[in-house]
Structures are given as structure tokens and as C-alpha cells.
PDB file of C-alpha atoms in Angstrom:
ATOM      1  CA  UNK A  28       5.103   9.453  16.498  1.00  0.00           C
ATOM      2  CA  UNK A  29       2.703  11.948  14.916  1.00  0.00           C
ATOM      3  CA  UNK A  30       4.045  15.349  13.873  1.00  0.00           C
ATOM      4  CA  UNK A  31       2.191  18.041  15.832  1.00  0.00           C
ATOM      5  CA  UNK A  32       2.416  20.453  12.899  1.00  0.00           C
ATOM      6  CA  UNK A  33       0.340  18.198  10.675  1.00  0.00           C
ATOM      7  CA  UNK A  34      -3.393  17.618  10.653  1.00  0.00           C
ATOM      8  CA  UNK A  35      -5.364  14.843   9.004  1.00  0.00           C
ATOM      9  CA  UNK A  36      -6.002  15.223   5.268  1.00  0.00           C
ATOM     10  CA  UNK A  37      -9.776  15.449   5.198  1.00  0.00           C
ATOM     11  CA  UNK A  38     -11.685  15.261   1.899  1.00  0.00           C
ATOM     12  CA  UNK A  39      -8.558  13.936   0.153  1.00  0.00           C
ATOM     13  CA  UNK A  40     -10.429  12.897  -3.000  1.00  0.00           C
ATOM     14  CA  UNK A  41     -11.545  16.514  -3.483  1.00  0.00           C
ATOM     15  CA  UNK A  42      -8.001  17.710  -4.185  1.00  0.00           C
ATOM     16  CA  UNK A  43      -6.278  14.530  -5.384  1.00  0.00           C
ATOM     17  CA  UNK A  44      -7.871  13.616  -8.711  1.00  0.00           C
ATOM     18  CA  UNK A  45      -6.012  10.275  -8.878  1.00  0.00           C
ATOM     19  CA  UNK A  46      -8.375   8.910  -6.222  1.00  0.00           C
ATOM     20  CA  UNK A  47     -11.246   9.283  -8.712  1.00  0.00           C
ATOM     21  CA  UNK A  48      -9.415   7.695 -11.652  1.00  0.00           C
ATOM     22  CA  UNK A  49     -11.513   4.541 -11.782  1.00  0.00           C
ATOM     23  CA  UNK A  50      -9.471   2.677 -14.391  1.00  0.00           C
ATOM     24  CA  UNK A  51      -6.199   3.253 -12.560  1.00  0.00           C
ATOM     25  CA  UNK A  52      -7.656   2.367  -9.155  1.00  0.00           C
ATOM     26  CA  UNK A  53      -9.130  -0.865 -10.489  1.00  0.00           C
ATOM     27  CA  UNK A  54      -5.771  -1.815 -12.025  1.00  0.00           C
ATOM     28  CA  UNK A  55      -4.174  -1.307  -8.614  1.00  0.00           C
ATOM     29  CA  UNK A  56      -6.904  -3.435  -7.077  1.00  0.00           C
ATOM     30  CA  UNK A  57      -6.266  -6.249  -9.566  1.00  0.00           C
ATOM     31  CA  UNK A  58      -2.600  -6.280  -8.533  1.00  0.00           C
ATOM     32  CA  UNK A  59      -3.530  -6.356  -4.841  1.00  0.00           C
ATOM     33  CA  UNK A  60      -5.943  -9.245  -5.362  1.00  0.00           C
ATOM     34  CA  UNK A  61      -3.357 -11.155  -7.411  1.00  0.00           C
ATOM     35  CA  UNK A  62      -0.685 -10.763  -4.722  1.00  0.00           C
ATOM     36  CA  UNK A  63      -3.128 -11.865  -2.016  1.00  0.00           C
ATOM     37  CA  UNK A  64      -4.177 -14.797  -4.205  1.00  0.00           C
ATOM     38  CA  UNK A  65      -0.586 -15.962  -4.541  1.00  0.00           C
ATOM     39  CA  UNK A  66       0.085 -15.659  -0.834  1.00  0.00           C
ATOM     40  CA  UNK A  67      -3.135 -17.512   0.042  1.00  0.00           C
ATOM     41  CA  UNK A  68      -2.617 -20.114  -2.709  1.00  0.00           C
ATOM     42  CA  UNK A  69      -5.930 -19.279  -4.381  1.00  0.00           C
ATOM     43  CA  UNK A  70      -6.366 -18.774  -8.133  1.00  0.00           C
ATOM     44  CA  UNK A  71     -10.090 -17.965  -8.142  1.00  0.00           C
ATOM     45  CA  UNK A  72     -12.464 -16.343  -5.666  1.00  0.00           C
ATOM     46  CA  UNK A  73      -9.330 -15.247  -3.849  1.00  0.00           C
ATOM     47  CA  UNK A  74     -11.140 -13.787  -0.844  1.00  0.00           C
ATOM     48  CA  UNK A  75     -14.044 -16.235  -0.644  1.00  0.00           C
ATOM     49  CA  UNK A  76     -15.377 -16.611   2.884  1.00  0.00           C
ATOM     50  CA  UNK A  77     -13.121 -13.898   4.316  1.00  0.00           C
ATOM     51  CA  UNK A  78     -13.866 -10.615   6.057  1.00  0.00           C
ATOM     52  CA  UNK A  79     -11.880  -7.849   4.371  1.00  0.00           C
ATOM     53  CA  UNK A  80     -11.242  -4.168   5.104  1.00  0.00           C
ATOM     54  CA  UNK A  81      -9.627  -1.508   2.894  1.00  0.00           C
ATOM     55  CA  UNK A  82      -8.109   1.100   5.208  1.00  0.00           C
ATOM     56  CA  UNK A  83      -8.016   4.440   3.392  1.00  0.00           C
ATOM     57  CA  UNK A  84     -10.598   3.420   0.798  1.00  0.00           C
ATOM     58  CA  UNK A  85     -11.601   6.934  -0.378  1.00  0.00           C
ATOM     59  CA  UNK A  86     -13.992   6.580  -3.346  1.00  0.00           C
ATOM     60  CA  UNK A  87     -14.183   2.814  -2.930  1.00  0.00           C
ATOM     61  CA  UNK A  88     -12.911   1.341  -6.195  1.00  0.00           C
ATOM     62  CA  UNK A  89     -10.401  -0.988  -4.531  1.00  0.00           C
ATOM     63  CA  UNK A  90     -12.925  -2.027  -1.868  1.00  0.00           C
ATOM     64  CA  UNK A  91     -15.401  -2.871  -4.635  1.00  0.00           C
ATOM     65  CA  UNK A  92     -12.833  -5.125  -6.325  1.00  0.00           C
ATOM     66  CA  UNK A  93     -12.109  -6.843  -2.999  1.00  0.00           C
ATOM     67  CA  UNK A  94     -15.821  -7.584  -2.674  1.00  0.00           C
ATOM     68  CA  UNK A  95     -15.874  -8.897  -6.251  1.00  0.00           C
ATOM     69  CA  UNK A  96     -13.024 -11.274  -5.357  1.00  0.00           C
ATOM     70  CA  UNK A  97     -15.471 -13.208  -3.185  1.00  0.00           C
ATOM     71  CA  UNK A  98     -15.135 -11.624   0.245  1.00  0.00           C
ATOM     72  CA  UNK A  99     -17.851 -12.696   2.653  1.00  0.00           C
ATOM     73  CA  UNK A 100     -17.973  -9.163   4.056  1.00  0.00           C
ATOM     74  CA  UNK A 101     -16.100  -6.064   2.858  1.00  0.00           C
ATOM     75  CA  UNK A 102     -15.494  -2.785   4.677  1.00  0.00           C
ATOM     76  CA  UNK A 103     -14.123   0.472   3.336  1.00  0.00           C
ATOM     77  CA  UNK A 104     -12.722   2.804   5.984  1.00  0.00           C
ATOM     78  CA  UNK A 105     -11.695   6.451   5.546  1.00  0.00           C
ATOM     79  CA  UNK A 106     -12.072   9.998   6.900  1.00  0.00           C
ATOM     80  CA  UNK A 107     -12.687  11.298   3.363  1.00  0.00           C
ATOM     81  CA  UNK A 108     -16.400  12.120   3.673  1.00  0.00           C
ATOM     82  CA  UNK A 109     -16.976  13.203   0.041  1.00  0.00           C
ATOM     83  CA  UNK A 110     -15.141  10.114  -1.164  1.00  0.00           C
ATOM     84  CA  UNK A 111     -17.162   7.867   1.144  1.00  0.00           C
ATOM     85  CA  UNK A 112     -20.376   9.482  -0.045  1.00  0.00           C
ATOM     86  CA  UNK A 113     -19.503   8.724  -3.666  1.00  0.00           C
ATOM     87  CA  UNK A 114     -18.424   5.181  -2.707  1.00  0.00           C
ATOM     88  CA  UNK A 115     -21.618   4.405  -0.797  1.00  0.00           C
ATOM     89  CA  UNK A 116     -23.715   5.732  -3.657  1.00  0.00           C
ATOM     90  CA  UNK A 117     -22.110   3.336  -6.131  1.00  0.00           C
ATOM     91  CA  UNK A 118     -20.998   0.314  -4.112  1.00  0.00           C
ATOM     92  CA  UNK A 119     -22.990   0.442  -0.877  1.00  0.00           C
ATOM     93  CA  UNK A 120     -24.902  -2.692  -1.815  1.00  0.00           C
ATOM     94  CA  UNK A 121     -21.805  -4.892  -1.491  1.00  0.00           C
ATOM     95  CA  UNK A 122     -19.345  -2.836   0.609  1.00  0.00           C
ATOM     96  CA  UNK A 123     -19.949  -1.382   4.067  1.00  0.00           C
ATOM     97  CA  UNK A 124     -18.360   2.065   4.189  1.00  0.00           C
ATOM     98  CA  UNK A 125     -17.341   3.477   7.546  1.00  0.00           C
ATOM     99  CA  UNK A 126     -16.139   6.980   8.400  1.00  0.00           C
ATOM    100  CA  UNK A 127     -13.431   6.291  10.966  1.00  0.00           C
ATOM    101  CA  UNK A 128      -9.860   7.224  11.799  1.00  0.00           C
ATOM    102  CA  UNK A 129      -7.337   4.447  11.259  1.00  0.00           C
ATOM    103  CA  UNK A 130      -6.007   4.975  14.775  1.00  0.00           C
ATOM    104  CA  UNK A 131      -9.369   3.846  16.194  1.00  0.00           C
ATOM    105  CA  UNK A 132     -10.776   1.180  13.886  1.00  0.00           C
ATOM    106  CA  UNK A 133     -14.390   0.256  14.693  1.00  0.00           C
ATOM    107  CA  UNK A 134     -13.767  -3.501  14.696  1.00  0.00           C
ATOM    108  CA  UNK A 135     -13.352  -6.020  17.522  1.00  0.00           C
ATOM    109  CA  UNK A 136      -9.999  -7.629  18.225  1.00  0.00           C
ATOM    110  CA  UNK A 137      -9.016 -10.367  15.748  1.00  0.00           C
ATOM    111  CA  UNK A 138     -12.095  -9.847  13.560  1.00  0.00           C
ATOM    112  CA  UNK A 139     -10.680  -9.054  10.084  1.00  0.00           C
ATOM    113  CA  UNK A 140      -9.109 -11.763   7.900  1.00  0.00           C
ATOM    114  CA  UNK A 141      -7.567  -9.491   5.256  1.00  0.00           C
ATOM    115  CA  UNK A 142      -6.536  -5.853   5.575  1.00  0.00           C
ATOM    116  CA  UNK A 143      -5.381  -3.622   2.723  1.00  0.00           C
ATOM    117  CA  UNK A 144      -3.285  -0.518   3.465  1.00  0.00           C
ATOM    118  CA  UNK A 145      -2.195   0.671   0.045  1.00  0.00           C
ATOM    119  CA  UNK A 146      -0.107   3.833  -0.344  1.00  0.00           C
ATOM    120  CA  UNK A 147      -1.690   5.456   2.697  1.00  0.00           C
ATOM    121  CA  UNK A 148       0.965   5.662   5.390  1.00  0.00           C
ATOM    122  CA  UNK A 149       2.697   8.777   3.991  1.00  0.00           C
ATOM    123  CA  UNK A 150      -0.592  10.718   4.199  1.00  0.00           C
ATOM    124  CA  UNK A 151      -1.499  10.031   7.825  1.00  0.00           C
ATOM    125  CA  UNK A 152      -0.377  11.807  10.963  1.00  0.00           C
ATOM    126  CA  UNK A 153       0.589   8.682  12.906  1.00  0.00           C
ATOM    127  CA  UNK A 154       1.175   5.576  10.747  1.00  0.00           C
ATOM    128  CA  UNK A 155       2.602   3.639  13.703  1.00  0.00           C
ATOM    129  CA  UNK A 156      -0.680   4.006  15.579  1.00  0.00           C
ATOM    130  CA  UNK A 157      -2.615   2.778  12.536  1.00  0.00           C
ATOM    131  CA  UNK A 158      -0.285  -0.209  12.193  1.00  0.00           C
ATOM    132  CA  UNK A 159      -0.923  -1.043  15.861  1.00  0.00           C
ATOM    133  CA  UNK A 160      -4.683  -0.868  15.258  1.00  0.00           C
ATOM    134  CA  UNK A 161      -4.438  -3.100  12.204  1.00  0.00           C
ATOM    135  CA  UNK A 162      -2.450  -5.655  14.202  1.00  0.00           C
ATOM    136  CA  UNK A 163      -5.177  -5.539  16.841  1.00  0.00           C
ATOM    137  CA  UNK A 164      -8.079  -6.232  14.469  1.00  0.00           C
ATOM    138  CA  UNK A 165      -6.262  -8.759  12.255  1.00  0.00           C
ATOM    139  CA  UNK A 166      -7.123 -12.394  12.945  1.00  0.00           C
ATOM    140  CA  UNK A 167      -4.318 -14.609  14.184  1.00  0.00           C
ATOM    141  CA  UNK A 168      -4.069 -16.249  10.752  1.00  0.00           C
ATOM    142  CA  UNK A 169      -4.967 -13.114   8.791  1.00  0.00           C
ATOM    143  CA  UNK A 170      -2.955 -11.216   6.180  1.00  0.00           C
ATOM    144  CA  UNK A 171      -2.185  -7.543   5.713  1.00  0.00           C
ATOM    145  CA  UNK A 172      -1.345  -6.143   2.266  1.00  0.00           C
ATOM    146  CA  UNK A 173       1.001  -3.146   2.398  1.00  0.00           C
ATOM    147  CA  UNK A 174       1.769  -0.886  -0.567  1.00  0.00           C
ATOM    148  CA  UNK A 175       4.572   1.352   0.712  1.00  0.00           C
ATOM    149  CA  UNK A 176       6.373   4.233  -0.961  1.00  0.00           C
ATOM    150  CA  UNK A 177      10.095   4.557  -0.249  1.00  0.00           C
ATOM    151  CA  UNK A 178      11.602   7.877   0.816  1.00  0.00           C
ATOM    152  CA  UNK A 179      14.669   7.074  -1.322  1.00  0.00           C
ATOM    153  CA  UNK A 180      12.688   6.561  -4.513  1.00  0.00           C
ATOM    154  CA  UNK A 181      14.128   9.202  -6.831  1.00  0.00           C
ATOM    155  CA  UNK A 182      10.891  10.552  -8.362  1.00  0.00           C
ATOM    156  CA  UNK A 183       8.252  11.663  -5.863  1.00  0.00           C
ATOM    157  CA  UNK A 184       4.973  10.196  -7.157  1.00  0.00           C
ATOM    158  CA  UNK A 185       2.486  12.884  -6.076  1.00  0.00           C
ATOM    159  CA  UNK A 186       4.270  15.888  -7.563  1.00  0.00           C
ATOM    160  CA  UNK A 187       6.657  14.340 -10.094  1.00  0.00           C
ATOM    161  CA  UNK A 188       9.644  16.167  -8.601  1.00  0.00           C
ATOM    162  CA  UNK A 189      12.975  14.336  -8.297  1.00  0.00           C
ATOM    163  CA  UNK A 190      14.449  13.912  -4.810  1.00  0.00           C
ATOM    164  CA  UNK A 191      11.553  15.790  -3.166  1.00  0.00           C
ATOM    165  CA  UNK A 192      11.051  13.135  -0.490  1.00  0.00           C
ATOM    166  CA  UNK A 193      14.770  13.207   0.374  1.00  0.00           C
ATOM    167  CA  UNK A 194      14.504  16.755   1.725  1.00  0.00           C
ATOM    168  CA  UNK A 195      13.694  17.920   5.254  1.00  0.00           C
ATOM    169  CA  UNK A 196      10.163  19.391   5.530  1.00  0.00           C
ATOM    170  CA  UNK A 197      11.106  23.100   5.267  1.00  0.00           C
ATOM    171  CA  UNK A 198      13.171  22.571   2.102  1.00  0.00           C
ATOM    172  CA  UNK A 199      10.529  20.241   0.622  1.00  0.00           C
ATOM    173  CA  UNK A 200       7.884  22.933   1.188  1.00  0.00           C
ATOM    174  CA  UNK A 201      10.061  25.478  -0.615  1.00  0.00           C
ATOM    175  CA  UNK A 202      10.707  23.048  -3.493  1.00  0.00           C
ATOM    176  CA  UNK A 203       7.022  22.337  -4.223  1.00  0.00           C
ATOM    177  CA  UNK A 204       6.206  26.047  -3.849  1.00  0.00           C
ATOM    178  CA  UNK A 205       8.895  27.040  -6.342  1.00  0.00           C
ATOM    179  CA  UNK A 206       7.626  24.366  -8.727  1.00  0.00           C
ATOM    180  CA  UNK A 207       4.141  25.883  -8.569  1.00  0.00           C
ATOM    181  CA  UNK A 208       2.591  22.476  -7.772  1.00  0.00           C
ATOM    182  CA  UNK A 209       1.528  23.048  -4.161  1.00  0.00           C
ATOM    183  CA  UNK A 210       1.826  25.449  -1.254  1.00  0.00           C
ATOM    184  CA  UNK A 211       3.510  22.843   0.954  1.00  0.00           C
ATOM    185  CA  UNK A 212       4.654  19.227   0.953  1.00  0.00           C
ATOM    186  CA  UNK A 213       2.439  17.215   3.268  1.00  0.00           C
ATOM    187  CA  UNK A 214       3.559  13.630   2.641  1.00  0.00           C
ATOM    188  CA  UNK A 215       6.121  11.985   4.944  1.00  0.00           C
ATOM    189  CA  UNK A 216       7.894   8.934   3.547  1.00  0.00           C
ATOM    190  CA  UNK A 217      10.178   6.503   5.348  1.00  0.00           C
ATOM    191  CA  UNK A 218      13.181   4.528   4.196  1.00  0.00           C
ATOM    192  CA  UNK A 219      13.053   0.753   3.945  1.00  0.00           C
ATOM    193  CA  UNK A 220      14.576   0.527   7.407  1.00  0.00           C
ATOM    194  CA  UNK A 221      11.915   2.842   8.775  1.00  0.00           C
ATOM    195  CA  UNK A 222       9.194   0.756   7.129  1.00  0.00           C
ATOM    196  CA  UNK A 223      10.628  -2.424   8.614  1.00  0.00           C
ATOM    197  CA  UNK A 224      10.435  -0.723  11.988  1.00  0.00           C
ATOM    198  CA  UNK A 225       6.827   0.308  11.285  1.00  0.00           C
ATOM    199  CA  UNK A 226       5.943  -3.351  10.591  1.00  0.00           C
ATOM    200  CA  UNK A 227       7.616  -4.582  13.777  1.00  0.00           C
ATOM    201  CA  UNK A 228       5.753  -7.470  15.363  1.00  0.00           C
ATOM    202  CA  UNK A 229       4.633  -8.913  12.011  1.00  0.00           C
ATOM    203  CA  UNK A 230       6.212 -11.466   9.686  1.00  0.00           C
ATOM    204  CA  UNK A 231       6.622  -9.766   6.315  1.00  0.00           C
ATOM    205  CA  UNK A 232       7.018 -11.226   2.826  1.00  0.00           C
ATOM    206  CA  UNK A 233       8.316  -8.955   0.076  1.00  0.00           C
ATOM    207  CA  UNK A 234       6.445  -9.268  -3.235  1.00  0.00           C
ATOM    208  CA  UNK A 235       8.171  -6.296  -4.884  1.00  0.00           C
ATOM    209  CA  UNK A 236      10.480  -8.237  -7.189  1.00  0.00           C
ATOM    210  CA  UNK A 237       8.060 -11.116  -7.861  1.00  0.00           C
ATOM    211  CA  UNK A 238       5.594  -8.558  -9.243  1.00  0.00           C
ATOM    212  CA  UNK A 239       8.238  -6.654 -11.240  1.00  0.00           C
ATOM    213  CA  UNK A 240       9.767  -9.837 -12.661  1.00  0.00           C
ATOM    214  CA  UNK A 241       6.443 -11.499 -13.579  1.00  0.00           C
ATOM    215  CA  UNK A 242       3.956  -8.627 -14.014  1.00  0.00           C
ATOM    216  CA  UNK A 243       1.501 -10.705 -16.058  1.00  0.00           C
ATOM    217  CA  UNK A 244       1.010 -13.017 -13.082  1.00  0.00           C
ATOM    218  CA  UNK A 245       0.139 -10.083 -10.822  1.00  0.00           C
ATOM    219  CA  UNK A 246      -1.806  -7.716 -13.079  1.00  0.00           C
ATOM    220  CA  UNK A 247       1.186  -5.408 -12.745  1.00  0.00           C
ATOM    221  CA  UNK A 248       1.772  -4.426 -16.357  1.00  0.00           C
ATOM    222  CA  UNK A 249       1.195  -0.732 -15.579  1.00  0.00           C
ATOM    223  CA  UNK A 250       4.404  -0.654 -13.532  1.00  0.00           C
ATOM    224  CA  UNK A 251       6.598  -0.790 -16.650  1.00  0.00           C
ATOM    225  CA  UNK A 252       4.340  -0.612 -19.727  1.00  0.00           C
ATOM    226  CA  UNK A 253       5.184  -1.575 -23.290  1.00  0.00           C
ATOM    227  CA  UNK A 254       8.699  -2.331 -24.501  1.00  0.00           C
ATOM    228  CA  UNK A 255      10.217  -0.963 -21.288  1.00  0.00           C
ATOM    229  CA  UNK A 256       8.135  -3.427 -19.325  1.00  0.00           C
ATOM    230  CA  UNK A 257       9.145  -6.381 -21.441  1.00  0.00           C
ATOM    231  CA  UNK A 258      12.828  -5.464 -21.107  1.00  0.00           C
ATOM    232  CA  UNK A 259      12.522  -4.927 -17.345  1.00  0.00           C
ATOM    233  CA  UNK A 260      10.731  -8.248 -16.914  1.00  0.00           C
ATOM    234  CA  UNK A 261      13.415 -10.076 -18.892  1.00  0.00           C
ATOM    235  CA  UNK A 262      16.258  -8.534 -16.874  1.00  0.00           C
ATOM    236  CA  UNK A 263      14.652  -8.797 -13.444  1.00  0.00           C
ATOM    237  CA  UNK A 264      13.571 -12.405 -13.886  1.00  0.00           C
ATOM    238  CA  UNK A 265      17.211 -13.397 -14.506  1.00  0.00           C
ATOM    239  CA  UNK A 266      19.151 -11.217 -12.106  1.00  0.00           C
ATOM    240  CA  UNK A 267      20.830 -13.026  -9.191  1.00  0.00           C
ATOM    241  CA  UNK A 268      18.982 -12.574  -5.938  1.00  0.00           C
ATOM    242  CA  UNK A 269      21.987 -10.903  -4.327  1.00  0.00           C
ATOM    243  CA  UNK A 270      21.915  -8.165  -6.969  1.00  0.00           C
ATOM    244  CA  UNK A 271      18.198  -7.561  -6.452  1.00  0.00           C
ATOM    245  CA  UNK A 272      18.654  -7.336  -2.699  1.00  0.00           C
ATOM    246  CA  UNK A 273      21.319  -4.704  -3.299  1.00  0.00           C
ATOM    247  CA  UNK A 274      18.738  -2.585  -5.134  1.00  0.00           C
ATOM    248  CA  UNK A 275      16.153  -2.741  -2.346  1.00  0.00           C
ATOM    249  CA  UNK A 276      17.125   0.478  -0.526  1.00  0.00           C
ATOM    250  CA  UNK A 277      16.239   2.613  -3.579  1.00  0.00           C
ATOM    251  CA  UNK A 278      13.233   0.731  -5.014  1.00  0.00           C
ATOM    252  CA  UNK A 279      10.448   3.379  -5.196  1.00  0.00           C
ATOM    253  CA  UNK A 280       7.615   1.147  -3.956  1.00  0.00           C
ATOM    254  CA  UNK A 281       7.505  -1.967  -1.804  1.00  0.00           C
ATOM    255  CA  UNK A 282       4.717  -4.530  -2.007  1.00  0.00           C
ATOM    256  CA  UNK A 283       4.581  -6.499   1.240  1.00  0.00           C
ATOM    257  CA  UNK A 284       2.268  -9.097   2.740  1.00  0.00           C
ATOM    258  CA  UNK A 285       2.414  -9.302   6.522  1.00  0.00           C
ATOM    259  CA  UNK A 286       1.011 -11.785   9.013  1.00  0.00           C
ATOM    260  CA  UNK A 287       0.949 -12.358  12.756  1.00  0.00           C
ATOM    261  CA  UNK A 288       1.546 -16.083  12.227  1.00  0.00           C
ATOM    262  CA  UNK A 289       4.218 -18.272  10.632  1.00  0.00           C
ATOM    263  CA  UNK A 290       2.123 -18.506   7.467  1.00  0.00           C
ATOM    264  CA  UNK A 291       4.150 -18.611   4.227  1.00  0.00           C
ATOM    265  CA  UNK A 292       3.310 -17.845   0.573  1.00  0.00           C
ATOM    266  CA  UNK A 293       1.279 -20.763  -0.767  1.00  0.00           C
ATOM    267  CA  UNK A 294       1.246 -19.920  -4.480  1.00  0.00           C
ATOM    268  CA  UNK A 295       3.092 -21.406  -7.429  1.00  0.00           C
ATOM    269  CA  UNK A 296       6.856 -21.141  -7.864  1.00  0.00           C
ATOM    270  CA  UNK A 297       8.067 -17.889  -9.450  1.00  0.00           C
ATOM    271  CA  UNK A 298      11.299 -16.849 -11.235  1.00  0.00           C
ATOM    272  CA  UNK A 299      11.832 -14.403  -8.342  1.00  0.00           C
ATOM    273  CA  UNK A 300      10.005 -15.773  -5.287  1.00  0.00           C
ATOM    274  CA  UNK A 301       8.823 -13.630  -2.363  1.00  0.00           C
ATOM    275  CA  UNK A 302      11.531 -12.961   0.196  1.00  0.00           C
ATOM    276  CA  UNK A 303      11.055 -12.710   3.964  1.00  0.00           C
ATOM    277  CA  UNK A 304      11.821  -9.213   5.230  1.00  0.00           C
ATOM    278  CA  UNK A 305      14.217  -9.401   8.187  1.00  0.00           C
ATOM    279  CA  UNK A 306      12.615  -7.963  11.337  1.00  0.00           C
ATOM    280  CA  UNK A 307      14.149  -5.089  13.257  1.00  0.00           C
TER     281      UNK A 307
END
């Protein structure tokens, strides 16, 4: 349920500079497109013929890359008016930008083939309501890409403070204040179990370890760059699946693809294949 003490983060791109980092956002988009391509079994023009929506699009870089991947029609949805204004000015010729709350998406039932919800849930007041809306608008055979931060990831990504997301709200507020990085801690993360509950009613495939073990196949080299990345890839590609599953509770980010149907990943075999996420 939504927390009554929180309000929506309007104009997010005005105070979060990362949303305007074009190079970084396009790298994230390349990873998203690659994961969707593997799930759909498409190597080129991954989204050809499909209607796609990026929920929480802000300045529109990811939505633009979704359009470039061949989407028949692409929407970018957000409440970030300055971000949407910038997005429409640059990409309005190929992406339709809509100012709308994720809890009331302006689309008919079963009208969107591919939805992207990438690192958004921790910023919204009621992620469960947005998930319900995305289930409503997703076609019966559609796919939903979910980039999800884990509460038990040691380093909090927005403020770079260890264990920040572990703390109850009052202590987290005090921590970021003492660090001098913010007046309060807005974000609310969930554990893997909580995220599984949030995705209830969908079949979910976990692409976290496939991407980490074969980053070149998923444009994921920024996850572990350089020598660290090569070492991580070598280790992760060889680890027994049981060991990897044991690490899941503390992985900082999950990359999931969810469907309403019994659809399965259609891409090529991988050293660490996508795993189904057990429903709750």
C-alpha cells in the first residue's frame, strides 16, 4: 500500500542528474533491448511490429532506443513535466510522450505488447497499484521488463551509502542527513520476497545471472567494467546453479521479464540460462 507520508516525486529529472546522463541511459536501454530480444527470440529489429511503453521515461532516452529497436508505436509515460518537455523536444517525432500517473495509465485493456519499468518502483508511492495497471494494459501474450533494486543490496545506488536501504525510514533519514547528501531518504526498496509478491499474478523469468555471466550478449559490460568484469564473467559463468541461487537474496539488482502467459525465453542457449522465479 502507499505510504501516506510520501508524495509523488514530481520533476525528478530536475534534481537527479543521472536521468539526463544520455550515454548512461542509452547503455541501460541497450541492455533492456538485448534482454527483450533474447526472451522474444529476436536478434534484429527486436520490437518490430510491437506497441511499447516505457513507464517512468523521464527525459526519454530509453524510450527513444525502444523506438529505434523497431517498435510500431512507442509511448513514454511519466509525471516529470520538465523531463517530458525535454523528451518531446528531442524525440517527439518517433515517441509519443504522455504525462500520466502509473496508477492510471491512459491505455485500453490489453493494448500494450511490451512494457518497461526500469528502476522506478522504489520512487513511487504505490508500486503495487502501478503493477496492477501494467497487468491490465499488457496484452495476453505481452512481456514486461522489470529492473528492480533489492533492499538487501549493500551499497545504496542513489546516495552511495552502505546499508542505507536496510534501515527503517527515520534512521535512513538521519543517515543521509548526517552524510550531507540529502535532507531525507525518499526511496523505499523491497527484498526479493517482497518483489516476488509485487509481481504476483505474472510468470517471471530471472535474467540477472544470464546478464552478469555473459555481459557481452546483453550490452551489460557497464555492470562490472574492465578486469573486474572479465573476472566476474569467468566465475559466474562456471558457478553451479545452486550456488548462484544462494546468492539471490543479496544481489543488488534483479533483471526480470514477466508475462501473463506461459511464454518462455526463446533465445539461444546461455552458460547461465534464465530461471523461472517461483510465485508467492
